[in-house]
Amino acid sequence: MKKLYIEKPVYKISNPVNWPPPPIGFKFNVDGSARGKPGLTGIRGILWDMEGKVHCLFSFLVGSKDSNMTKILAIQKACQLCALNTVLLGSNITIVSDSKVVVSWVNNNDGVGSLKHVDIIYDFRCLRNMMRGLSIEYNSRATNSLAENLAKMGSNMEGDIVVWGD
């Protein structure tokens, strides 16, 4: 599968009513979606700051996965992208997902789900522990609607995309 990495200027988005900006630092809204059960799944995310400037967008096809796994993979990808960006390493970053169960698993509050999730959640926890200022939060679907819509579009795309702003 072809991977496409694009550098573009920072975009500015209008602030949707149900999409509050982060109080400090950055917010990475993420989601995963499937096209059918089983079906192709995609993950997407959008990183933005207090002023509504978009700093990163990503979209990846992740094969045929269950819904919990796609949400775990979306959180993991956001964390990986933040870890690779030296500007973000010392920043406060909140990764937001609309899955209360998955957020509980990755925050080590309630097990790790089924055995098929163990390895990826363990890897994610190790990565998260290396990054200061990173937190994972649950927000309802209404407040994560942009990432949800992006994820649905991602499951219909071909190829992987990462777009970084300045």
Coordinates of N, CA and C in Angstrom, one line a residue:
M1 N 0.8 -1.2 0.0 CA 0.0 0.0 0.0 C 0.9 1.3 0.0
K2 N 0.6 2.2 -0.8 CA 1.3 3.4 -0.9 C 1.1 4.4 0.2
K3 N 2.2 4.9 0.8 CA 2.1 5.9 1.9 C 2.4 7.2 1.3
L4 N 1.6 8.2 1.7 CA 1.8 9.6 1.2 C 2.0 10.5 2.4
Y5 N 3.1 11.2 2.4 CA 3.3 12.2 3.5 C 3.4 13.6 2.8
I6 N 2.6 14.5 3.3 CA 2.5 15.8 2.7 C 2.8 16.9 3.7
E7 N 3.5 17.9 3.4 CA 3.7 19.0 4.2 C 3.0 20.2 3.6
K8 N 2.1 20.8 4.4 CA 1.3 21.9 4.0 C 1.2 22.9 5.1
P9 N 0.8 24.1 4.8 CA 0.6 25.1 5.8 C -0.4 24.8 6.9
V10 N -0.3 25.4 8.0 CA -1.3 25.1 9.1 C -2.7 25.7 8.6
Y11 N -3.7 24.9 8.8 CA -5.0 25.3 8.5 C -5.7 25.8 9.7
K12 N -6.7 26.7 9.5 CA -7.5 27.2 10.6 C -8.9 26.7 10.4
I13 N -9.5 26.2 11.5 CA -10.9 25.7 11.4 C -11.8 26.6 12.3
S14 N -13.0 26.7 11.9 CA -13.9 27.4 12.8 C -14.3 26.4 13.9
N15 N -14.5 26.9 15.0 CA -14.7 26.1 16.2 C -16.2 25.6 16.3
P16 N -16.5 24.3 16.0 CA -17.8 23.8 16.1 C -18.3 23.9 17.5
V17 N -19.6 24.1 17.7 CA -20.2 24.3 19.0 C -19.8 23.2 20.0
N18 N -19.8 22.0 19.5 CA -19.5 20.8 20.4 C -18.1 20.4 20.4
W19 N -17.2 21.3 19.9 CA -15.8 20.9 19.8 C -14.9 21.9 20.5
P20 N -14.9 21.9 21.8 CA -14.1 22.9 22.6 C -12.6 22.7 22.3
P21 N -11.9 23.9 22.2 CA -10.5 23.8 22.1 C -9.8 23.3 23.3
P22 N -8.5 22.9 23.3 CA -7.8 22.5 24.5 C -7.5 23.7 25.3
P23 N -7.6 23.6 26.6 CA -7.3 24.8 27.5 C -5.9 25.3 27.3
I24 N -4.9 24.3 27.2 CA -3.5 24.6 26.9 C -3.0 23.5 26.0
G25 N -2.0 23.8 25.3 CA -1.3 22.8 24.4 C -2.1 22.4 23.2
F26 N -2.2 21.1 23.0 CA -2.8 20.6 21.8 C -3.9 19.5 22.1
K27 N -4.8 19.3 21.2 CA -5.8 18.2 21.3 C -5.7 17.4 20.0
F28 N -5.7 16.1 20.1 CA -5.6 15.2 19.0 C -6.9 14.4 19.0
N29 N -7.9 14.8 18.3 CA -9.2 14.0 18.2 C -9.0 12.9 17.2
V30 N -9.3 11.7 17.6 CA -9.0 10.5 16.8 C -10.3 9.6 16.8
D31 N -10.4 8.8 15.8 CA -11.5 7.8 15.7 C -11.1 6.7 14.7
G32 N -11.8 5.6 14.8 CA -11.7 4.5 13.8 C -13.0 4.2 13.3
S33 N -13.1 3.6 12.1 CA -14.4 3.2 11.6 C -14.2 2.0 10.7
A34 N -15.3 1.2 10.5 CA -15.3 0.1 9.7 C -16.4 0.2 8.6
R35 N -16.1 -0.4 7.5 CA -17.1 -0.4 6.4 C -17.5 -1.9 6.3
G36 N -18.5 -2.2 7.1 CA -19.0 -3.6 7.2 C -18.4 -4.3 8.3
K37 N -19.0 -5.5 8.7 CA -18.5 -6.4 9.7 C -18.4 -7.8 9.2
P38 N -17.3 -8.3 8.9 CA -16.0 -7.6 8.9 C -15.9 -6.7 7.7
G39 N -15.0 -5.8 7.7 CA -14.9 -4.9 6.5 C -13.6 -4.1 6.7
L40 N -13.3 -3.3 5.6 CA -12.2 -2.5 5.7 C -12.3 -1.4 6.8
T41 N -11.2 -1.2 7.5 CA -11.3 -0.2 8.6 C -10.3 0.9 8.3
G42 N -10.6 2.0 8.8 CA -9.7 3.2 8.7 C -9.6 3.9 10.0
I43 N -8.5 4.6 10.2 CA -8.3 5.4 11.4 C -7.9 6.8 10.9
R44 N -8.4 7.8 11.6 CA -8.1 9.2 11.3 C -7.9 10.0 12.6
G45 N -7.2 11.1 12.4 CA -7.1 12.0 13.5 C -6.7 13.4 13.1
I46 N -7.0 14.4 14.0 CA -6.7 15.8 13.7 C -6.1 16.4 14.9
L47 N -5.0 17.0 14.8 CA -4.3 17.6 15.9 C -4.4 19.1 15.7
W48 N -4.9 19.8 16.8 CA -5.2 21.2 16.7 C -4.8 21.9 18.0
D49 N -4.7 23.2 18.0 CA -4.3 23.9 19.2 C -5.4 24.8 19.7
M50 N -5.1 25.6 20.7 CA -6.1 26.5 21.4 C -6.7 27.5 20.5
E51 N -6.0 27.9 19.4 CA -6.5 28.9 18.5 C -7.3 28.3 17.3
G52 N -7.4 27.0 17.3 CA -8.1 26.3 16.2 C -7.3 26.0 15.0
K53 N -6.0 26.2 15.2 CA -5.0 25.9 14.0 C -4.8 24.4 14.0
V54 N -5.0 23.8 12.8 CA -4.7 22.4 12.6 C -3.3 22.2 12.3
H55 N -2.6 21.3 13.0 CA -1.2 21.0 12.9 C -0.9 19.7 12.2
C56 N -1.8 18.8 12.3 CA -1.6 17.5 11.7 C -3.0 16.8 11.4
L57 N -3.0 16.1 10.3 CA -4.1 15.3 9.9 C -3.5 13.9 9.5
F58 N -4.2 12.8 9.9 CA -3.7 11.5 9.4 C -4.9 10.7 9.0
S59 N -4.7 9.8 8.1 CA -5.7 8.8 7.7 C -4.9 7.5 7.3
F60 N -5.3 6.4 7.8 CA -4.6 5.1 7.5 C -5.7 4.1 7.4
L61 N -5.5 3.2 6.4 CA -6.2 2.0 6.3 C -5.5 1.0 7.2
V62 N -6.3 0.2 8.0 CA -5.7 -0.7 8.9 C -6.2 -2.2 8.7
G63 N -6.8 -2.5 7.6 CA -7.2 -3.8 7.3 C -8.6 -4.1 7.9
S64 N -8.8 -5.4 8.2 CA -10.1 -5.8 8.7 C -9.9 -6.0 10.2
K65 N -10.5 -5.1 11.0 CA -10.3 -5.2 12.5 C -11.7 -5.0 13.2
D66 N -11.8 -5.3 14.5 CA -13.0 -5.0 15.2 C -13.0 -3.5 15.6
S67 N -14.1 -3.0 16.0 CA -14.2 -1.6 16.3 C -13.3 -1.1 17.4
N68 N -13.1 -1.9 18.5 CA -12.2 -1.6 19.6 C -10.8 -1.5 19.1
M69 N -10.4 -2.4 18.2 CA -9.0 -2.4 17.8 C -8.8 -1.1 16.9
T70 N -9.7 -0.7 16.1 CA -9.5 0.5 15.3 C -9.3 1.7 16.2
K71 N -10.1 1.8 17.3 CA -10.0 2.9 18.1 C -8.6 2.9 18.9
I72 N -8.2 1.7 19.3 CA -6.9 1.6 19.9 C -5.8 2.0 18.9
L73 N -5.9 1.6 17.7 CA -4.9 1.9 16.7 C -4.9 3.4 16.4
A74 N -6.0 4.1 16.4 CA -6.1 5.5 16.2 C -5.4 6.3 17.3
I75 N -5.6 5.8 18.6 CA -4.9 6.5 19.7 C -3.4 6.2 19.6
Q76 N -3.0 5.0 19.2 CA -1.6 4.7 19.1 C -0.9 5.5 18.0
K77 N -1.6 5.6 16.9 CA -1.0 6.4 15.8 C -0.8 7.9 16.2
A78 N -1.8 8.5 16.8 CA -1.7 9.8 17.3 C -0.5 10.0 18.2
C79 N -0.3 9.0 19.1 CA 0.8 9.0 20.1 C 2.1 8.9 19.3
Q80 N 2.2 8.0 18.4 CA 3.4 7.8 17.6 C 3.8 9.1 16.8
L81 N 2.8 9.7 16.2 CA 3.1 11.0 15.5 C 3.6 12.1 16.4
C82 N 3.0 12.2 17.6 CA 3.5 13.2 18.5 C 4.9 12.9 19.0
A83 N 5.2 11.6 19.2 CA 6.5 11.2 19.6 C 7.6 11.5 18.6
L84 N 7.2 11.5 17.3 CA 8.2 11.8 16.2 C 8.4 13.3 16.0
N85 N 7.6 14.1 16.5 CA 7.6 15.6 16.3 C 8.3 16.2 17.5
T86 N 9.5 16.7 17.3 CA 10.3 17.3 18.4 C 9.6 18.5 19.0
V87 N 8.9 19.2 18.2 CA 8.2 20.4 18.8 C 7.1 20.0 19.8
L88 N 6.5 18.8 19.5 CA 5.4 18.4 20.4 C 5.9 17.6 21.6
L89 N 7.1 17.1 21.6 CA 7.6 16.3 22.7 C 7.4 16.9 24.1
G90 N 7.6 18.2 24.3 CA 7.5 18.8 25.6 C 6.2 19.5 25.8
S91 N 5.2 19.3 24.9 CA 3.9 20.0 25.0 C 2.9 19.1 25.7
N92 N 1.9 19.8 26.2 CA 0.7 19.2 26.8 C -0.2 18.7 25.6
I93 N -0.4 17.5 25.5 CA -1.2 16.9 24.4 C -2.3 16.0 25.0
T94 N -3.5 16.3 24.6 CA -4.7 15.4 25.0 C -5.2 14.7 23.8
I95 N -5.1 13.4 23.8 CA -5.7 12.6 22.7 C -7.1 12.2 23.2
V96 N -8.1 12.5 22.3 CA -9.5 12.3 22.6 C -10.1 11.2 21.7
S97 N -10.8 10.3 22.4 CA -11.5 9.2 21.7 C -12.9 9.2 22.2
D98 N -13.8 8.7 21.4 CA -15.2 8.5 21.8 C -15.6 7.1 22.3
S99 N -14.5 6.3 22.6 CA -14.7 5.0 23.2 C -14.3 5.0 24.7
K100 N -15.3 5.0 25.5 CA -15.0 5.0 27.0 C -14.3 3.7 27.4
V101 N -14.6 2.6 26.8 CA -14.0 1.3 27.1 C -12.5 1.3 26.7
V102 N -12.2 1.7 25.5 CA -10.8 1.8 25.0 C -10.0 2.7 25.8
V103 N -10.5 3.9 26.1 CA -9.8 4.9 26.9 C -9.4 4.3 28.3
S104 N -10.4 3.6 28.8 CA -10.1 2.9 30.1 C -9.0 1.9 30.0
W105 N -9.0 1.1 28.9 CA -8.0 0.1 28.7 C -6.6 0.7 28.6
V106 N -6.5 1.8 27.7 CA -5.2 2.3 27.5 C -4.7 3.1 28.7
N107 N -5.6 3.6 29.5 CA -5.2 4.3 30.7 C -4.9 3.4 31.9
N108 N -5.0 2.1 31.6 CA -4.7 1.1 32.6 C -5.7 1.1 33.7
N109 N -7.0 1.5 33.5 CA -8.0 1.5 34.5 C -8.8 0.3 34.6
D110 N -8.9 -0.5 33.5 CA -9.8 -1.6 33.4 C -9.3 -2.7 32.5
G111 N -8.2 -3.3 32.8 CA -7.7 -4.4 32.0 C -7.2 -4.0 30.6
V112 N -7.2 -4.9 29.7 CA -6.7 -4.7 28.4 C -7.7 -5.2 27.3
G113 N -8.9 -5.5 27.6 CA -9.8 -6.1 26.6 C -9.5 -7.5 26.4
S114 N -9.7 -8.0 25.2 CA -9.4 -9.4 24.9 C -7.9 -9.6 24.7
L115 N -7.5 -10.9 24.6 CA -6.1 -11.2 24.4 C -5.6 -10.6 23.1
K116 N -6.4 -10.4 22.1 CA -5.9 -9.8 20.8 C -5.5 -8.3 21.0
H117 N -5.9 -7.7 22.1 CA -5.5 -6.3 22.3 C -4.3 -6.1 23.2
V118 N -3.9 -7.2 23.9 CA -2.8 -7.1 24.9 C -1.5 -6.5 24.3
D119 N -1.0 -7.0 23.3 CA 0.3 -6.5 22.8 C 0.3 -5.0 22.4
I120 N -0.8 -4.6 21.6 CA -0.8 -3.3 21.2 C -1.0 -2.3 22.3
I121 N -1.8 -2.7 23.3 CA -2.1 -1.8 24.5 C -0.8 -1.7 25.3
Y122 N -0.1 -2.8 25.5 CA 1.2 -2.7 26.2 C 2.2 -1.8 25.5
D123 N 2.3 -2.0 24.2 CA 3.2 -1.1 23.4 C 2.8 0.3 23.5
F124 N 1.5 0.6 23.4 CA 1.1 2.0 23.6 C 1.4 2.5 24.9
R125 N 1.2 1.8 26.0 CA 1.4 2.3 27.3 C 2.9 2.6 27.5
C126 N 3.8 1.8 26.9 CA 5.2 2.1 27.0 C 5.6 3.4 26.3
L127 N 5.0 3.6 25.2 CA 5.2 4.9 24.4 C 4.7 6.1 25.2
R128 N 3.5 5.9 25.7 CA 2.8 7.0 26.4 C 3.7 7.4 27.7
N129 N 4.2 6.4 28.3 CA 5.0 6.6 29.6 C 6.3 7.4 29.3
M130 N 6.8 7.3 28.0 CA 8.0 8.1 27.7 C 7.7 9.5 27.4
M131 N 6.4 9.9 27.1 CA 6.0 11.2 26.7 C 5.4 12.0 27.9
R132 N 6.0 13.1 28.3 CA 5.5 13.9 29.4 C 4.4 14.8 28.8
G133 N 3.4 15.0 29.6 CA 2.3 15.9 29.1 C 1.3 15.3 28.2
L134 N 1.3 14.0 28.0 CA 0.3 13.3 27.2 C -0.7 12.7 28.1
S135 N -2.0 12.9 27.7 CA -3.1 12.3 28.4 C -4.1 11.8 27.4
I136 N -4.9 10.8 27.8 CA -5.9 10.2 26.9 C -7.2 10.4 27.6
E137 N -8.2 11.0 26.9 CA -9.5 11.3 27.5 C -10.6 10.7 26.6
Y138 N -11.7 10.4 27.3 CA -12.9 10.0 26.6 C -13.8 11.3 26.5
N139 N -14.4 11.5 25.3 CA -15.4 12.5 25.1 C -16.5 11.8 24.3
S140 N -17.7 12.2 24.5 CA -18.8 11.6 23.8 C -18.7 11.8 22.3
R141 N -19.4 11.0 21.6 CA -19.4 11.1 20.1 C -19.7 12.5 19.6
A142 N -20.6 13.2 20.3 CA -21.0 14.5 19.8 C -19.8 15.5 19.8
T143 N -18.9 15.3 20.8 CA -17.7 16.2 20.9 C -16.6 15.7 20.0
N144 N -16.7 14.6 19.4 CA -15.6 14.0 18.6 C -16.1 13.8 17.2
S145 N -17.1 14.5 16.8 CA -17.8 14.3 15.5 C -16.9 14.5 14.3
L146 N -16.0 15.5 14.4 CA -15.1 15.7 13.2 C -14.2 14.5 13.0
A147 N -13.6 14.0 14.1 CA -12.7 12.9 13.9 C -13.5 11.6 13.5
E148 N -14.7 11.5 13.9 CA -15.5 10.4 13.5 C -15.8 10.4 12.0
N149 N -16.2 11.6 11.5 CA -16.4 11.8 10.1 C -15.2 11.6 9.3
L150 N -14.0 12.0 9.8 CA -12.8 11.8 9.1 C -12.5 10.3 9.0
A151 N -12.7 9.6 10.1 CA -12.5 8.1 10.1 C -13.3 7.4 9.1
K152 N -14.6 7.8 9.0 CA -15.5 7.1 8.1 C -15.0 7.4 6.7
M153 N -14.5 8.6 6.4 CA -13.9 8.9 5.1 C -12.7 8.0 4.9
G154 N -11.9 7.9 5.9 CA -10.6 7.1 5.8 C -10.8 5.7 5.4
S155 N -11.9 5.0 5.9 CA -12.2 3.6 5.5 C -12.6 3.5 4.1
N156 N -12.9 4.6 3.4 CA -13.2 4.5 2.0 C -12.0 5.0 1.1
M157 N -10.9 5.3 1.7 CA -9.8 5.9 0.9 C -8.8 4.7 0.6
E158 N -7.9 5.0 -0.4 CA -6.8 4.1 -0.7 C -5.5 4.8 -0.3
G159 N -4.7 4.1 0.4 CA -3.4 4.7 0.8 C -3.5 5.4 2.2
D160 N -2.3 5.7 2.7 CA -2.1 6.3 4.0 C -1.7 7.7 3.8
I161 N -2.2 8.6 4.6 CA -1.8 10.0 4.5 C -1.5 10.6 5.9
V162 N -0.4 11.4 5.9 CA -0.1 12.2 7.1 C 0.2 13.6 6.5
V163 N -0.5 14.6 7.0 CA -0.3 16.0 6.6 C 0.1 16.8 7.8
W164 N 1.3 17.4 7.8 CA 1.8 18.2 8.9 C 1.7 19.7 8.5
G165 N 1.3 20.5 9.4 CA 1.3 22.0 9.2 C 2.7 22.5 9.6
D166 N 2.8 23.8 9.5 CA 4.1 24.4 9.9 C 4.3 24.4 11.4

